[in-house]
Amino acid sequence: MAMATEKVEPATTTTADPQSPESDAHNAGEAEQPLNGRPWMYRTRRIGPLKIPAYASPPFQLGLVAFVCFLCPGMFNAVNGLGGGGQFSATTSNNSNVALYSTFSVVGFFAGTFANRMGIKLTLSFGGLGYFIYIASYLSYNHNHNGGFPIFAGALLGVCAGLLWCAQGAIMMSYPPEASKGRYISWFWMIFNLGAVLGSLSSGAVNDGTYIGFMVLTFCGAVLAWSLVDARHVQRADGSHVVLMKHPTWQSELLGLVETLRTDTWVVFLFPMFIASNWFYTYQFNDVNLARFNVRTRALNGVLYWASQIIGAYIFGYALDTRFRRSTRAKAAWGVLFVITMAIWGGGYAWQKQYTRAETSADGYVKMDWTSSGYVGPMFLYMFYGFFDAAWQTCVYWFMGALTNNGRKLANFAGFYKGIQSAGAAIIFRIDALKAPFMNEFASCWGLLAGSLLIALPLILMKVRDTVPLEEDIKFSDETLEEVMPTLTHETHDQKVH
């Protein structure tokens, strides 16, 4: 089948259509902007009726990042779904997780500085190598039972994961135009969660070949990161470019981290939502799925949980990009989140009242199977837990992306998010390890979710605007308006690519 190519080039036009979904909602003056990268990067291709975006376009670059995360943290989830984590002793597993979340929380908070200075490709690739080494520690432990390697690998993975997720978040929030951020978030979340679905679909004992296979995949993910183009070469459909620092230094980026907190102090109103975003995982995985269900039913629940995440990301991502004013959409998203928090976790309260940690830990306790009477109710509850997680994460990313379009600033936001999120995960992991009552952990999840929404409300009401002026975005960079402004009208864009 013949492949046709079409080149998307900037043109000398006066304004970008403010109603176009491809527009950044920034009207630009007359300007002619040269391509920053090589011409082939900006050619769209057609294979029959299928149109492939230009290599340096935001959709293509986000797709690459999504597959990097599918191959690295996605395979990490998959190998744990296979029972890889069960190969460790309880003590080794606990120590490895403590090391992982401790370094993740610290490095993650400052990761924006590293991502802005090192660049997206190096940051993602180095982050991917941490997952390779961590899975290698599974293989090593299977043969020599040396607990030191998994602990070191956990600490290293915390460093690497902080960098990888910061770079991923910056790309996901800064590359798309304002009108498409919800969809980009949903596309990423759907592709990434396929890794977890894969792990839950797999069952049975793991062996050396299994670990080696996952090591190969994670290494491929780290290598795939180098296929990304530099952020300065990315061009949106309206001809605009990502706002960033052309000449970052370690000093400028360390000061930029402080400057972000000074100029965008309101972002701290989202910090409780950051903490809550992974807090409930320990309760759901350990105190619901592990405590109440047998092995094969846990695997089924896992498939349904992660598949529900894909559905949730799709629904919320596209709903956040509807044609209503963005400030209106932000308020509606907050309201829907609050309602489903009360509804889903209210159902969870009814379920949690039925059992305690002492009961499920007793000798002779029979765990529920999917053939057991009464399974359908908790099955749907667990599916809604997965749906809720995707809704929460999608909205948090979208709220951050609505505050600015500056790639440098969004890298810092993503770092704050992952660092604080990991600190919360470390805390609740320790609480669960101390055998806290299930109901206490449930109450901490529900209370933190509801409370964090109330704390975030002032930011939603007062700081989410319908658009952020381009002139404001470039204040936090060394770029000029002419270097990043849109240069295509909606009509010209249609003529170029259709």
Short mmCIF file of C-alpha atoms in Angstrom, two decimals, residues 18 31 38 46 138 140 148 197 221-222 225 236 258 316 343 380 399 406 452:
data_model
loop_
_atom_site.label_atom_id
_atom_site.label_comp_id
_atom_site.label_asym_id
_atom_site.label_seq_id
_atom_site.Cartn_x
_atom_site.Cartn_y
_atom_site.Cartn_z
CA PRO A 18 -9.62 31.21 18.83
CA ALA A 31 5.14 36.31 12.21
CA ARG A 38 14.74 18.60 10.30
CA ARG A 46 -1.09 8.47 5.35
CA TYR A 138 14.42 -10.30 41.44
CA SER A 140 19.53 -12.24 41.53
CA GLY A 148 21.24 -6.12 49.82
CA VAL A 197 -3.69 -5.36 32.70
CA GLY A 221 11.84 1.21 27.12
CA ALA A 222 14.97 3.02 28.32
CA ALA A 225 13.31 7.24 25.19
CA ARG A 236 1.82 21.96 17.49
CA VAL A 258 12.17 28.24 44.17
CA PHE A 316 -12.79 12.03 32.20
CA ALA A 343 -20.67 7.52 46.44
CA PHE A 380 -18.14 -3.91 41.07
CA PHE A 399 -5.80 21.09 37.09
CA ASN A 406 5.17 26.76 30.47
CA SER A 452 -8.10 17.40 49.97
#
